[in-house]
Amino acid sequence: MTSLFDGMAGLLIDVFGGPVTYTPEGGTPRDIISVFRREPTEATDSEGHDVLVMAPTWTVTHALAPEVKRGDRILPADGITYEIQNVWPSGSPAVDARVICELYEVD
């Protein structure tokens, strides 16, 4: 069943995002249009509770990086390499739902 909001996450990321180089642990780097933020953002924990993520975050649709996990790395436009610490679902039931990755600086 399709939802009214299917396609919205991808559209918003296309409009407000930019290229980020994503490197899966042990994998090949690839550029993905996504959103990198240094400001706090909200996510949903595994029990459905809202949490405030104070660390830098990377937001990407699940379809563009289905394998994303702890230990993977990204290189956004700020030129600093970040490692993924946690992966949070956005809480959206949409087909193109996004994930929010909590990051820490490694360079």
mmCIF file of C-alpha atoms in Angstrom:
data_model
loop_
_atom_site.group_PDB
_atom_site.id
_atom_site.type_symbol
_atom_site.label_atom_id
_atom_site.label_comp_id
_atom_site.label_asym_id
_atom_site.label_seq_id
_atom_site.Cartn_x
_atom_site.Cartn_y
_atom_site.Cartn_z
ATOM 1 C CA MET A 1 0.000 0.000 0.000
ATOM 2 C CA THR A 2 1.412 3.374 -0.947
ATOM 3 C CA SER A 3 1.413 6.293 1.400
ATOM 4 C CA LEU A 4 0.854 9.972 0.801
ATOM 5 C CA PHE A 5 4.410 10.551 2.045
ATOM 6 C CA ASP A 6 6.167 7.997 -0.203
ATOM 7 C CA GLY A 7 8.812 9.859 -2.162
ATOM 8 C CA MET A 8 8.980 12.864 0.156
ATOM 9 C CA ALA A 9 12.238 11.896 1.925
ATOM 10 C CA GLY A 10 14.026 11.460 -1.374
ATOM 11 C CA LEU A 11 12.651 14.755 -2.673
ATOM 12 C CA LEU A 12 13.723 16.667 0.436
ATOM 13 C CA ILE A 13 17.200 15.140 0.369
ATOM 14 C CA ASP A 14 17.526 16.000 -3.333
ATOM 15 C CA VAL A 15 16.558 19.625 -2.618
ATOM 16 C CA PHE A 16 18.480 20.233 0.623
ATOM 17 C CA GLY A 17 21.279 17.688 0.296
ATOM 18 C CA GLY A 18 24.602 17.559 -1.427
ATOM 19 C CA PRO A 19 27.190 14.975 -2.428
ATOM 20 C CA VAL A 20 28.770 13.001 0.406
ATOM 21 C CA THR A 21 31.358 10.303 -0.208
ATOM 22 C CA TYR A 22 30.221 7.128 1.568
ATOM 23 C CA THR A 23 32.683 4.291 2.173
ATOM 24 C CA PRO A 24 31.274 1.047 3.583
ATOM 25 C CA GLU A 25 33.761 -0.700 5.875
ATOM 26 C CA GLY A 26 36.040 -2.637 3.524
ATOM 27 C CA GLY A 27 34.089 -1.399 0.496
ATOM 28 C CA THR A 28 34.431 0.993 -2.403
ATOM 29 C CA PRO A 29 33.713 4.719 -1.889
ATOM 30 C CA ARG A 30 30.757 6.213 -3.745
ATOM 31 C CA ASP A 31 29.125 9.645 -3.841
ATOM 32 C CA ILE A 32 25.555 9.861 -2.562
ATOM 33 C CA ILE A 33 23.260 12.887 -2.504
ATOM 34 C CA SER A 34 22.373 13.148 1.179
ATOM 35 C CA VAL A 35 22.318 15.581 4.110
ATOM 36 C CA PHE A 36 25.213 16.168 6.515
ATOM 37 C CA ARG A 37 24.507 18.270 9.630
ATOM 38 C CA ARG A 38 26.600 19.456 12.536
ATOM 39 C CA GLU A 39 23.514 20.768 14.404
ATOM 40 C CA PRO A 40 21.417 18.604 16.786
ATOM 41 C CA THR A 41 18.643 16.582 15.149
ATOM 42 C CA GLU A 42 15.846 14.247 16.248
ATOM 43 C CA ALA A 43 15.794 10.497 15.599
ATOM 44 C CA THR A 44 13.721 7.530 16.773
ATOM 45 C CA ASP A 45 15.247 4.756 18.897
ATOM 46 C CA SER A 46 14.523 1.033 18.468
ATOM 47 C CA GLU A 47 11.565 1.286 20.860
ATOM 48 C CA GLY A 48 9.930 4.172 19.010
ATOM 49 C CA HIS A 49 11.024 6.945 21.386
ATOM 50 C CA ASP A 50 12.220 10.287 20.081
ATOM 51 C CA VAL A 51 15.859 11.028 20.890
ATOM 52 C CA LEU A 52 17.925 14.153 20.363
ATOM 53 C CA VAL A 53 21.215 13.415 18.609
ATOM 54 C CA MET A 54 23.808 16.037 19.575
ATOM 55 C CA ALA A 55 26.656 14.639 17.427
ATOM 56 C CA PRO A 56 27.076 15.442 13.725
ATOM 57 C CA THR A 57 24.648 13.416 11.602
ATOM 58 C CA TRP A 58 24.330 12.080 8.082
ATOM 59 C CA THR A 59 20.816 11.565 6.698
ATOM 60 C CA VAL A 60 20.343 9.310 3.678
ATOM 61 C CA THR A 61 17.463 7.342 2.199
ATOM 62 C CA HIS A 62 17.751 3.672 3.092
ATOM 63 C CA ALA A 63 17.549 2.689 -0.578
ATOM 64 C CA LEU A 64 20.774 4.577 -1.419
ATOM 65 C CA ALA A 65 22.808 2.999 1.378
ATOM 66 C CA PRO A 66 20.980 -0.161 2.510
ATOM 67 C CA GLU A 67 24.159 -1.644 3.997
ATOM 68 C CA VAL A 68 25.005 1.376 6.187
ATOM 69 C CA LYS A 69 26.300 0.325 9.608
ATOM 70 C CA ARG A 70 28.586 1.260 12.468
ATOM 71 C CA GLY A 71 32.200 1.604 11.324
ATOM 72 C CA ASP A 72 31.415 2.890 7.822
ATOM 73 C CA ARG A 73 32.831 6.309 6.942
ATOM 74 C CA ILE A 74 31.683 9.436 5.159
ATOM 75 C CA LEU A 75 33.491 12.457 3.749
ATOM 76 C CA PRO A 76 31.164 15.475 3.404
ATOM 77 C CA ALA A 77 31.982 18.837 1.820
ATOM 78 C CA ASP A 78 33.658 20.112 5.019
ATOM 79 C CA GLY A 79 36.622 17.824 4.182
ATOM 80 C CA ILE A 80 36.608 16.022 7.543
ATOM 81 C CA THR A 81 36.223 12.219 7.664
ATOM 82 C CA TYR A 82 33.551 10.889 10.013
ATOM 83 C CA GLU A 83 32.864 7.344 11.179
ATOM 84 C CA ILE A 84 29.332 6.108 11.763
ATOM 85 C CA GLN A 85 28.701 5.392 15.433
ATOM 86 C CA ASN A 86 24.955 4.614 15.395
ATOM 87 C CA VAL A 87 22.233 4.249 12.765
ATOM 88 C CA TRP A 88 18.773 5.496 13.724
ATOM 89 C CA PRO A 89 15.551 4.979 11.741
ATOM 90 C CA SER A 90 13.649 8.180 10.975
ATOM 91 C CA GLY A 91 10.403 6.631 12.201
ATOM 92 C CA SER A 92 8.740 7.046 8.815
ATOM 93 C CA PRO A 93 6.803 4.113 7.320
ATOM 94 C CA ALA A 94 7.410 5.456 3.781
ATOM 95 C CA VAL A 95 9.049 3.241 1.176
ATOM 96 C CA ASP A 96 11.873 5.781 0.769
ATOM 97 C CA ALA A 97 12.367 6.256 4.511
ATOM 98 C CA ARG A 98 15.620 7.801 5.562
ATOM 99 C CA VAL A 99 18.097 6.748 8.214
ATOM 100 C CA ILE A 100 20.002 9.111 10.468
ATOM 101 C CA CYS A 101 23.603 8.173 11.182
ATOM 102 C CA GLU A 102 25.292 9.513 14.301
ATOM 103 C CA LEU A 103 28.904 10.369 13.508
ATOM 104 C CA TYR A 104 32.217 11.111 15.144
ATOM 105 C CA GLU A 105 35.206 12.824 13.636
ATOM 106 C CA VAL A 106 38.186 10.578 12.884
ATOM 107 C CA ASP A 107 40.562 13.042 11.169
#
